[in-house]
Short mmCIF file of C-alpha atoms and ligand atoms in Angstrom, two decimals:
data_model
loop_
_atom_site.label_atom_id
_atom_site.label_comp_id
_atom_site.label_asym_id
_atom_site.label_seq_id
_atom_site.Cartn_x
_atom_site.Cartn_y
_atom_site.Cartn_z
CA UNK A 1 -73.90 -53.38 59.55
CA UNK A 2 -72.83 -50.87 56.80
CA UNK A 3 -75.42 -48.03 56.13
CA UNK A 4 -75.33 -48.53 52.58
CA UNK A 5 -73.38 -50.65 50.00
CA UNK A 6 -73.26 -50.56 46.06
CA UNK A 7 -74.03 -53.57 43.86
CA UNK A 8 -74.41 -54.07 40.56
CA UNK A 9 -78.06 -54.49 39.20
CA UNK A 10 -77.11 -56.85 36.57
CA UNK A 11 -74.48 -59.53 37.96
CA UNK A 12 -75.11 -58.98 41.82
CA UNK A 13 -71.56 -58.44 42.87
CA UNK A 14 -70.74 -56.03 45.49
CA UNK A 15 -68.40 -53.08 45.10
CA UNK A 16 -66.73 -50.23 47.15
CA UNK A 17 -68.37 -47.15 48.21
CA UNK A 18 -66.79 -45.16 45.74
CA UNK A 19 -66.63 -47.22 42.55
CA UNK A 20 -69.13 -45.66 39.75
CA UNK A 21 -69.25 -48.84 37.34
CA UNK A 22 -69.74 -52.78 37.24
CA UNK A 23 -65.99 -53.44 35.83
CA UNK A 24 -67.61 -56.66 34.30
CA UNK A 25 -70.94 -55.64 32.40
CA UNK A 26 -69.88 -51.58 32.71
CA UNK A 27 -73.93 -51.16 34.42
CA UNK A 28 -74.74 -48.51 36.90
CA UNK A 29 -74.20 -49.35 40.00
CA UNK A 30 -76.87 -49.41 42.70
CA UNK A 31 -77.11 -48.27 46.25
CA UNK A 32 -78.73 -50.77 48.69
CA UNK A 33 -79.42 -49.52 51.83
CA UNK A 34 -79.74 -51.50 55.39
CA UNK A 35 -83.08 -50.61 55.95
CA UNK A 36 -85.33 -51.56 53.86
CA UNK A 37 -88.13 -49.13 55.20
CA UNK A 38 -87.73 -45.49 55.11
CA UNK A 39 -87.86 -43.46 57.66
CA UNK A 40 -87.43 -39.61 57.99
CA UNK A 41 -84.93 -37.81 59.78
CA UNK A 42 -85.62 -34.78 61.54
CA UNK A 43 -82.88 -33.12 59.73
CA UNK A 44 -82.97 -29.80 57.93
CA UNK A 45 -83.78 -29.75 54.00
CA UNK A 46 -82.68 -32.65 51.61
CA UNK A 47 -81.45 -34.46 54.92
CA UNK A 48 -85.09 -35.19 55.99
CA UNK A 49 -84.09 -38.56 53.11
CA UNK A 50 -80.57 -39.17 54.75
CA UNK A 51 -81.52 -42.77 55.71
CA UNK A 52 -81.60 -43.39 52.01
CA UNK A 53 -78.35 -41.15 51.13
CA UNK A 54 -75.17 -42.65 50.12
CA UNK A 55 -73.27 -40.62 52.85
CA UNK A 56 -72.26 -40.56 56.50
CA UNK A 57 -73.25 -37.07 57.67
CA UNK A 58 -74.87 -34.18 56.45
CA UNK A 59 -73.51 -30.21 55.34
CA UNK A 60 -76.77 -28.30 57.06
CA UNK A 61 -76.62 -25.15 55.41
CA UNK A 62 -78.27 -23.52 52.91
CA UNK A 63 -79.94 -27.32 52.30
CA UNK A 64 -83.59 -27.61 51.14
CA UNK A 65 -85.95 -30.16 50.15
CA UNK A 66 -89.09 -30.42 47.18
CA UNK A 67 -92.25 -29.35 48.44
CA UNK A 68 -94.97 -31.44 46.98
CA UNK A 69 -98.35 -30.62 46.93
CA UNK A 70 -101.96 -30.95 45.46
CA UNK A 71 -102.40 -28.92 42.52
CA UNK A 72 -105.93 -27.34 42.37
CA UNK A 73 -106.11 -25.30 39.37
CA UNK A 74 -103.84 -27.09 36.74
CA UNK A 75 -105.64 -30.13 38.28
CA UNK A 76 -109.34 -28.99 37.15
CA UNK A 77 -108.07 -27.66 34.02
CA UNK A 78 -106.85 -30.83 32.82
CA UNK A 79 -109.76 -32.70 34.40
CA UNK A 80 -107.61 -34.42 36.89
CA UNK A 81 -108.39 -35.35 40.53
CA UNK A 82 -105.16 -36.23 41.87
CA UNK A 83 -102.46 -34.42 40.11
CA UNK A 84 -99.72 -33.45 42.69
CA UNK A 85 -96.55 -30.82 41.84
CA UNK A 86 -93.88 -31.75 43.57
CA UNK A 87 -91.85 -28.16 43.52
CA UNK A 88 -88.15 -27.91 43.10
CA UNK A 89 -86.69 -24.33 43.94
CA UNK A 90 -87.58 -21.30 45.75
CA UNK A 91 -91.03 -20.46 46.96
CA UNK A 92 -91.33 -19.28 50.19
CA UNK A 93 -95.16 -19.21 49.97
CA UNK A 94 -94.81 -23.05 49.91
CA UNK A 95 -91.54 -23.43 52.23
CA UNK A 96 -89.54 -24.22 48.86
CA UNK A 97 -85.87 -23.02 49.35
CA UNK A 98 -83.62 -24.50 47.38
CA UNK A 99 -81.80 -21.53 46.33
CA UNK A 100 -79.94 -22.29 43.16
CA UNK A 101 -83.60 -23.22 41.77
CA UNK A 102 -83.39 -26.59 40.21
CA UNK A 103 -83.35 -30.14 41.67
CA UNK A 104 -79.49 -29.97 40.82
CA UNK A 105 -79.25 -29.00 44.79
CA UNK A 106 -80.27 -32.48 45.78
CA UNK A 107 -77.48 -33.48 43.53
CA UNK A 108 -74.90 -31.22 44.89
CA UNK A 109 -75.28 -31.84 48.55
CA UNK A 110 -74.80 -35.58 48.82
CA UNK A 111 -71.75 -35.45 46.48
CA UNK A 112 -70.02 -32.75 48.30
CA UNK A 113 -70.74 -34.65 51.26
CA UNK A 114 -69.19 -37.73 50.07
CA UNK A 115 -66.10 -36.01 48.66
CA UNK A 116 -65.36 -34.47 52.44
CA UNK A 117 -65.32 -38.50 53.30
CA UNK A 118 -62.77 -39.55 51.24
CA UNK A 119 -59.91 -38.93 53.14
CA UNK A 120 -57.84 -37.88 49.90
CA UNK A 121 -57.67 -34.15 49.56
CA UNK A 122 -58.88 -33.44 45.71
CA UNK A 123 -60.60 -30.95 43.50
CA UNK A 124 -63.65 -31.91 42.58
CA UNK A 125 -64.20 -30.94 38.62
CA UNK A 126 -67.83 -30.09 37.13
CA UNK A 127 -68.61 -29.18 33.89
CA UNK A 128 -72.03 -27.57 33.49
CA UNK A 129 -73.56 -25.01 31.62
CA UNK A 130 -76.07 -23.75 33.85
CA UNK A 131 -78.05 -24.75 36.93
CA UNK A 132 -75.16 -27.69 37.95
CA UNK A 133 -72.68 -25.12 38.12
CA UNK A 134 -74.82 -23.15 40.61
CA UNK A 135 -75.98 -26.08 42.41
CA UNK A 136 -71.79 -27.05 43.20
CA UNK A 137 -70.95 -23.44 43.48
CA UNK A 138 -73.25 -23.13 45.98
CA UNK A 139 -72.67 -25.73 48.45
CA UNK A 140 -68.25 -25.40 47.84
CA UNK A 141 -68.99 -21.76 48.81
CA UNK A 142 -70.70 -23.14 52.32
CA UNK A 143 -67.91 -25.82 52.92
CA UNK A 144 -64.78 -24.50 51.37
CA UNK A 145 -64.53 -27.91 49.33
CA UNK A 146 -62.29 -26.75 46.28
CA UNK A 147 -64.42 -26.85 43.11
CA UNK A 148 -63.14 -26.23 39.69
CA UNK A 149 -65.61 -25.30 37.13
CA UNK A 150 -65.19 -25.28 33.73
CA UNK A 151 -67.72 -23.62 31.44
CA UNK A 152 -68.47 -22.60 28.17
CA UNK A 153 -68.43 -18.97 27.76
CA UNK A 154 -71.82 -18.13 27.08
CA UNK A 155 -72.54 -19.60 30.44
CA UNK A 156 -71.19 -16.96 32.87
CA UNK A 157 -74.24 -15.10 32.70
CA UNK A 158 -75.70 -18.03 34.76
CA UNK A 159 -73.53 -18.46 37.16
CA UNK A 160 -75.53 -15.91 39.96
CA UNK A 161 -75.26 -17.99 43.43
CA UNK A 162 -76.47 -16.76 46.66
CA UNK A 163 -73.45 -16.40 48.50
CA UNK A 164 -70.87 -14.24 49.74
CA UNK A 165 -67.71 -16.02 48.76
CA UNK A 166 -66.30 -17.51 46.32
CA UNK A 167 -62.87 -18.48 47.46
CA UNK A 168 -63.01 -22.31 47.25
CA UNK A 169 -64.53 -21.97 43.45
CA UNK A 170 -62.14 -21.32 40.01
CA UNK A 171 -63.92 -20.98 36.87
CA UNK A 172 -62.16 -21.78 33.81
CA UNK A 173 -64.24 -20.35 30.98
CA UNK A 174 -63.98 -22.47 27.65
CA UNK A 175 -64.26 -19.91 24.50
CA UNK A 176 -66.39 -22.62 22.53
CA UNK A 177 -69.86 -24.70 23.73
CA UNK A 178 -70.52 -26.87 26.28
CA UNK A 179 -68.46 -30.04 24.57
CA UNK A 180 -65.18 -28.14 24.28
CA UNK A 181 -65.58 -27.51 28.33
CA UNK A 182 -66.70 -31.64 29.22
CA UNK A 183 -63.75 -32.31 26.85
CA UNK A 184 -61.34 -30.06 28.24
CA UNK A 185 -62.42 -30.95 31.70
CA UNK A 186 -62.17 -34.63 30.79
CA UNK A 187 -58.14 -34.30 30.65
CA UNK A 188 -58.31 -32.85 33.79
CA UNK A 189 -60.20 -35.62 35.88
CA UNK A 190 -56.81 -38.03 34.92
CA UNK A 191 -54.81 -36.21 37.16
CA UNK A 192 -54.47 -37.10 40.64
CA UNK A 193 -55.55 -34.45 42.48
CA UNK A 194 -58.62 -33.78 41.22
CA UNK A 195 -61.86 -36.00 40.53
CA UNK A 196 -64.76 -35.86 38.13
CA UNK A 197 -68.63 -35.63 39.85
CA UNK A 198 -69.37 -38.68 37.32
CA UNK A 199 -72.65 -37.38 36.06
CA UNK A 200 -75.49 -40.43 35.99
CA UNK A 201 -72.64 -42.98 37.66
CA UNK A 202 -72.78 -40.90 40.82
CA UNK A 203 -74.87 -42.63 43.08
CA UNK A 204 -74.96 -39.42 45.39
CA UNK A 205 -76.54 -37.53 42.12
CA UNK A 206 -79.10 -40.28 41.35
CA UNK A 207 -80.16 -40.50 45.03
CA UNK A 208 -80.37 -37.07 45.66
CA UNK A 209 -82.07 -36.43 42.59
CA UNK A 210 -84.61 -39.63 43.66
CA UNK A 211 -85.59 -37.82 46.91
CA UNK A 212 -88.14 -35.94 44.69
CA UNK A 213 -89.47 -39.38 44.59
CA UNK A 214 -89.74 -39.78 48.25
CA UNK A 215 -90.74 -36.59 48.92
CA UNK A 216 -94.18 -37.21 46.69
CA UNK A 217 -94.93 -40.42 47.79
CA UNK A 218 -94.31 -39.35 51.30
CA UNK A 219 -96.73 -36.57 50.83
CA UNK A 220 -99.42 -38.98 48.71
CA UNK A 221 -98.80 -41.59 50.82
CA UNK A 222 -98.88 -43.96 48.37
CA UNK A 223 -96.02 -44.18 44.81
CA UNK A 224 -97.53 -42.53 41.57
CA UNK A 225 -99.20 -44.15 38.81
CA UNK A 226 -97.50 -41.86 36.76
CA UNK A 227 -94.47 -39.66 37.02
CA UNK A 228 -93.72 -36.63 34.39
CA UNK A 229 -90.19 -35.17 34.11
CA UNK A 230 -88.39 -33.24 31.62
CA UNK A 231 -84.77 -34.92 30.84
CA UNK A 232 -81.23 -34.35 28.89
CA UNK A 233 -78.97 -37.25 30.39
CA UNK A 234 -82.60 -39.19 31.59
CA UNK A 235 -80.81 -39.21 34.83
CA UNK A 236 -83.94 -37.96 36.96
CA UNK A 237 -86.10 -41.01 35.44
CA UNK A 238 -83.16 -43.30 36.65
CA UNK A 239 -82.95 -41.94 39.70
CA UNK A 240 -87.04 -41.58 40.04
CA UNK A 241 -87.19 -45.36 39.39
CA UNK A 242 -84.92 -46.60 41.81
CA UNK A 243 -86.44 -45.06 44.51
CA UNK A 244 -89.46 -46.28 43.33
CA UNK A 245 -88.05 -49.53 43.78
CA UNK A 246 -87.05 -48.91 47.18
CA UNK A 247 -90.72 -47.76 48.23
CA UNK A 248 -92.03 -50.61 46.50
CA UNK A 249 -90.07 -53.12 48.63
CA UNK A 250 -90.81 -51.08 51.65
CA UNK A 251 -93.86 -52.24 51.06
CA UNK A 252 -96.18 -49.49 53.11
CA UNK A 253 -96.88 -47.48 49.85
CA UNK A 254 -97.81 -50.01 46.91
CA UNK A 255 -96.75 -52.41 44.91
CA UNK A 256 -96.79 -50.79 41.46
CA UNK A 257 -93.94 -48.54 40.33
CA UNK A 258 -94.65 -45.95 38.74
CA UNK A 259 -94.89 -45.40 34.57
CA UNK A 260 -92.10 -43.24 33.53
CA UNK A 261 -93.25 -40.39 31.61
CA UNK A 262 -90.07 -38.70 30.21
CA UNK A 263 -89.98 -35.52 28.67
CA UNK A 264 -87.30 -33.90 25.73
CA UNK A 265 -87.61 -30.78 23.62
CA UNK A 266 -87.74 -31.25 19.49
CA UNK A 267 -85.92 -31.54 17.60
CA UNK A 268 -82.97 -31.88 19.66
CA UNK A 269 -83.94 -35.26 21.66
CA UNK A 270 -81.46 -37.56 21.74
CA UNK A 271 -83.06 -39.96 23.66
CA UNK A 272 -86.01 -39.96 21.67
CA UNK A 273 -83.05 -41.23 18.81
CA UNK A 274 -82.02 -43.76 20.49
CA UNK A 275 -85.34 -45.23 21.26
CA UNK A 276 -87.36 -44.77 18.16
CA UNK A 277 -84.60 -43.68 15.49
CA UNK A 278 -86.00 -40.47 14.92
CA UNK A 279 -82.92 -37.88 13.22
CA UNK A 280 -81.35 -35.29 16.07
CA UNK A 281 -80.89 -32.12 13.73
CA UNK A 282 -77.43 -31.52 13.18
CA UNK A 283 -77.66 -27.90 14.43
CA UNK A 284 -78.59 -28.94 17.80
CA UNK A 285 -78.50 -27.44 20.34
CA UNK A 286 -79.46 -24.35 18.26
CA UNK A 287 -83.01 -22.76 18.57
CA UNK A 288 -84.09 -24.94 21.59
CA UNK A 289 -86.44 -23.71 24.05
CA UNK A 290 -84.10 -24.95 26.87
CA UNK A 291 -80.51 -26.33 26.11
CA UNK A 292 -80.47 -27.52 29.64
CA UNK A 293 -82.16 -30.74 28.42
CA UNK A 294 -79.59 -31.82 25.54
CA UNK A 295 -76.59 -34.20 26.03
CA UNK A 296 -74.99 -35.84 23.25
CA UNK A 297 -74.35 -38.95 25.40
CA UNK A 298 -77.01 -40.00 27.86
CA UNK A 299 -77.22 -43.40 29.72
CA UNK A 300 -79.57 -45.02 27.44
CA UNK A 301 -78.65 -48.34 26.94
CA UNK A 302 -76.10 -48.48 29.95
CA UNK A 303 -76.99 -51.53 32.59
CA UNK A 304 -79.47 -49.81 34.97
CA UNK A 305 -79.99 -46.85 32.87
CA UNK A 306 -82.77 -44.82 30.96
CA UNK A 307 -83.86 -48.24 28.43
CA UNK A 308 -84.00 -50.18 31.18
CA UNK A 309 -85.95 -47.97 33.50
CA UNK A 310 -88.24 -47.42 30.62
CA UNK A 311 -88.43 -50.87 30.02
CA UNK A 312 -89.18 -52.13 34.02
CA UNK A 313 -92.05 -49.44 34.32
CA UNK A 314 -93.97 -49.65 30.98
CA UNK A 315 -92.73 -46.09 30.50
CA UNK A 316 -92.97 -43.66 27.51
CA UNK A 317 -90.44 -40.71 25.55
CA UNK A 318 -92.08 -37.70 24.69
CA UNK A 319 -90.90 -34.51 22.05
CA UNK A 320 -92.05 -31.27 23.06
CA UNK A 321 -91.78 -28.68 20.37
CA UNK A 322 -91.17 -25.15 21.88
CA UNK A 323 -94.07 -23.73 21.05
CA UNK A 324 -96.00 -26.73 23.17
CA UNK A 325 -94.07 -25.95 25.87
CA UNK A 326 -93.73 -21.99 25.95
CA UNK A 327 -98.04 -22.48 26.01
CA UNK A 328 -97.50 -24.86 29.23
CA UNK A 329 -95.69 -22.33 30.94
CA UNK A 330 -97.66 -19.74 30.58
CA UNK A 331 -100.44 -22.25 31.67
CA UNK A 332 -98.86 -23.46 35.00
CA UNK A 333 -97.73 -20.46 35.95
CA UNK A 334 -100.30 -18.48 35.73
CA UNK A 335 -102.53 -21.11 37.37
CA UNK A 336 -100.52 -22.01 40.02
CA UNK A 337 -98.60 -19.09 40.31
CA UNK A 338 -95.05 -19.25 40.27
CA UNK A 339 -92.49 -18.89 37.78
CA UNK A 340 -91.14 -22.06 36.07
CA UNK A 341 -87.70 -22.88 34.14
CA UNK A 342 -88.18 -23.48 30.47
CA UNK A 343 -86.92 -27.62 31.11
CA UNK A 344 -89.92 -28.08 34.02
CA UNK A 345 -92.73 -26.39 31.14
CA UNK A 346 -91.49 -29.65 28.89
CA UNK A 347 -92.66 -31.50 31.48
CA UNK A 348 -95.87 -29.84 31.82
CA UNK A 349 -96.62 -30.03 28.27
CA UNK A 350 -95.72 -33.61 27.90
CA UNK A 351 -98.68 -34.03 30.75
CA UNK A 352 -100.85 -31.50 28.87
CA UNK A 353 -100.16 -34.38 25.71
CA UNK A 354 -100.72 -37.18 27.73
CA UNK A 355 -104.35 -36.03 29.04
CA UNK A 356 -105.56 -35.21 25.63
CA UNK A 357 -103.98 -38.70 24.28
CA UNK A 358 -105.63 -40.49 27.19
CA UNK A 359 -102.55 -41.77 29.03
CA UNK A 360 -103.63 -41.39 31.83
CA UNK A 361 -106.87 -40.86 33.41
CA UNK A 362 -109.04 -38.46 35.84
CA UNK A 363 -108.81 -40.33 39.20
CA UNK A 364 -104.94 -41.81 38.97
CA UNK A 365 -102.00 -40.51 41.24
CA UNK A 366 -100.54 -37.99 39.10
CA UNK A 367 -96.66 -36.59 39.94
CA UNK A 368 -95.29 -33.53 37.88
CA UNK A 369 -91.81 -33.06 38.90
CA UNK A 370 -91.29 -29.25 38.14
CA UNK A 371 -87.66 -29.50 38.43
CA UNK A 372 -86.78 -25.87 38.67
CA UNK A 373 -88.84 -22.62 39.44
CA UNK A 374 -88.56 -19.62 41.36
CA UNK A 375 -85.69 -18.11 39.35
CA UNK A 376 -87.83 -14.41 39.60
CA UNK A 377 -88.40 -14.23 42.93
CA UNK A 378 -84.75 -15.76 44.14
CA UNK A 379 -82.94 -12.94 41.87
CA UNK A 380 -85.43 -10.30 43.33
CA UNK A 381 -85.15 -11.57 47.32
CA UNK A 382 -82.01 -13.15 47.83
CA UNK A 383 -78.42 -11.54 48.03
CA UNK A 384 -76.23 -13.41 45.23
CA UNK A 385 -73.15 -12.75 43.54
CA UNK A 386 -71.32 -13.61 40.21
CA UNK A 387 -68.65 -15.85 39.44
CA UNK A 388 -66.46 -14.07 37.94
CA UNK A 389 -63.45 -16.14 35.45
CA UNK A 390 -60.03 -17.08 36.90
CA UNK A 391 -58.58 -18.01 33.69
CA UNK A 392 -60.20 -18.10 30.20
CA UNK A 393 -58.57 -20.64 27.53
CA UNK A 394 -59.53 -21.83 24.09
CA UNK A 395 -60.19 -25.14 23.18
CA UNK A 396 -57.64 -25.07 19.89
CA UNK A 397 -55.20 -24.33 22.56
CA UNK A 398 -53.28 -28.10 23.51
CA UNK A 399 -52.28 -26.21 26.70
CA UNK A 400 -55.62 -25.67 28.20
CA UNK A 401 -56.06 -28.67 30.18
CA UNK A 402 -52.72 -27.91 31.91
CA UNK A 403 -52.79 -24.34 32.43
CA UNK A 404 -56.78 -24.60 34.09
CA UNK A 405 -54.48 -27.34 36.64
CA UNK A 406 -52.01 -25.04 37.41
CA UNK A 407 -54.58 -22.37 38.36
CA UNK A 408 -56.64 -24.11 40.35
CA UNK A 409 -53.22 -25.66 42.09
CA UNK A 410 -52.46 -22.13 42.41
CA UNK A 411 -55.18 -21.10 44.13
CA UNK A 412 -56.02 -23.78 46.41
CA UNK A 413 -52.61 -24.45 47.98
C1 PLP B 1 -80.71 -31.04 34.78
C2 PLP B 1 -82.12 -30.62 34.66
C3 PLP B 1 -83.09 -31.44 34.05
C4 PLP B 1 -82.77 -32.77 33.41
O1 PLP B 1 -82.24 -33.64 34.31
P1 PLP B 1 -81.80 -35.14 33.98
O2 PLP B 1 -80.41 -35.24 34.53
O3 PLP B 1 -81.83 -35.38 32.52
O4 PLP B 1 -82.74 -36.01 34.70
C5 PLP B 1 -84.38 -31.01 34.04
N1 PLP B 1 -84.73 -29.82 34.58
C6 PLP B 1 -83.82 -29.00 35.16
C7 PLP B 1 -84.28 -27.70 35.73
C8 PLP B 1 -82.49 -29.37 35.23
O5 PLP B 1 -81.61 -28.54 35.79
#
């Protein structure tokens, strides 16, 4: 029996190990895997979950896992008994090591795994501003899988990795924002030999990302009643849901899922638009605490996506203004004591709002996903380099698309 296989959660069919979409009602499609209670591997870092990863071996190094644990003093300040931080990014105090930071490691790892098992030899193509870049970067620079990224320019100040080469990695840097680099990088995905990372359609993405999931309950030992995440695409809450699912039907660890409690920063929350109707400012993503969590496009009302996980767990949107969640960092970290990224202080102060509006109460199973800390202390302990631009086009240019392929042909032949 296969490990895994991918159906789709609205008209049951089954599809091929790589397919991203239902070709019939366009949902998300859905890994199942063979067994239906989860067991750990002893396997280093994210692979600790491979039993319920869509791949068929694991890249070892440099791999890390979320450390969840019981929060003490953000806990009694909020009057909670059971709040538990589960920690994504690098704390060695608490064995956290993921060394790009965010949670976008657990998304990086499976997929690069997956692309080394289709056979074809291709580029893989990522468009990020920030901690995805890092998160690829990172693991192409372990394997020598051939990444293109393209970025906008004011970007390349983030792209720090801990590594020592970056030989399998071509940055194209976009002189306009983030949309002029998914657009330009859109017309590069046609070609054949490269291939897009396919954002929330990547199963390898949403189960990586759900291991945060497993990695609390594991630790709780039973699923949340509630779980708090900040979110641009909503792709964590997907992702945080289905493996809630899976736990549910494992049937060991409850049989509630959890209430989604997702997180965006005002004014520029377009998932908050496309839920309530509330206006997105026209400016956006200007003046935002963290532009990490805007996307123009996110899988709202996609089959299997952010509506319906909403929907399934009685779940709930919340804006965070920027001075709300600049106060909730300062809060959390000097409370618990590490540094926090701007995105994972939205999620605080959406929990911060949901104590004082009674959403939840003092004794419930309470799961903050922090989804990227440590920045400080990486920078300061760990050797990293910069990536520095192969080429640098500009998006009025109707050339761009080609000249970033012959590049990256260029330097990977
Ligand atoms: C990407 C990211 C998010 C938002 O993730 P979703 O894909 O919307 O779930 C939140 N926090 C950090 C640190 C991120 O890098």
């Amino acid at each position: 029996m296969d490990k895994y296989r991918l159906i789709c959660p609205k008209c049951g069919k089954t599809y091929g190990k790589y397919d991203m979409l239902c070709p019939l009602d366009g949902s998300l499609l859905r890994t199942e895997y063979s067994k239906k209670q989860f067991e750990s591997c002893d396997l280093p870092g994210i692979w600790k979950f491979y039993n319920w990863l869509p791949v068929e071996g694991v890249i070892k190094k440099g791999s890390s896992k979320t450390r969840t644990y019981k929060s003490e003093k953000l806990a009694d300040k909020l009057g909670l008994e059971n709040l538990f931080i589960s920690f994504n990014g690098y704390w060695p105090e608490k064995e956290a090591y993921m060394r790009t930071c965010s949670f976008k490691d657990l998304e990086a790892y499976p997929t690069m795994q997956r692309v080394s098992e289709q056979k074809k030899e291709r580029i893989l193509v990522v468009a990020s501003a920030g901690n995805t870049a890092r998160a690829f970067a990172h693991v192409s620079s372990i394997t020598g899988l051939p990444l293109l990224l393209v970025v906008p320019e004011n970007a390349l100040e983030k792209l720090w990795i801990p590594a020592k080469s970056t030989s399998s990695i071509c940055v194209a840097v976009v002189k306009g924002d983030y949309y002029d680099a998914i657009s330009i990088a859109a017309q590069i995905t046609d070609r054949e030999k490269f291939m897009p990372e396919g954002g929330a359609r990547n199963v390898a993405r949403r189960d990586g990302m759900g291991t945060v999931m497993l990695d609390a309950t594991l630790t709780m030992k039973h699923l949340p009643d509630h779980y708090f995440q900040a979110v641009g695409s909503g792709t964590g809450g997907i992702a945080a849901w289905e493996a809630a699912m899976r736990l549910k039907k494992d049937g060991r660890y409850g049989d509630k899922l959890p209430q989604l409690h997702l997180a965006q920063n005002f004014p520029c929350a377009p998932l908050i638009q496309l839920h309530e109707g509330v206006a997105v400012d026209p400016k956006c993503p200007e003046g935002m605490y963290d532009t990490v969590l805007f996307n123009r496009k996110p899988p709202y009302a996609v089959g299997g996506g952010v509506r319906d996980a909403l929907e399934a767990t009685g779940g709930d949107l919340y804006g965070i203004t920027n001075e709300e969640a600049e106060e909730a960092r300062l809060l959390f970290e000097e409370l618990e004591g590490i540094d926090i990224m701007y995105s994972a202080a939205v999620a605080t102060a959406a929990l911060i709002k949901a104590v004082r509006n009674t959403k939840v109460s003092r004794s419930e199973l309470i799961m903050l996903n922090i989804t990227g800390g440590g920045v400080k202390r990486a920078l300061k302990e760990l050797a990293t380099i910069r990536l520095e631009p192969d080429l640098v086009v500009s998006p009025e240019d109707s050339e761009a698309p080609a000249k970033i392929i012959q590049k990256a042909e260029d330097k990977f032949e």
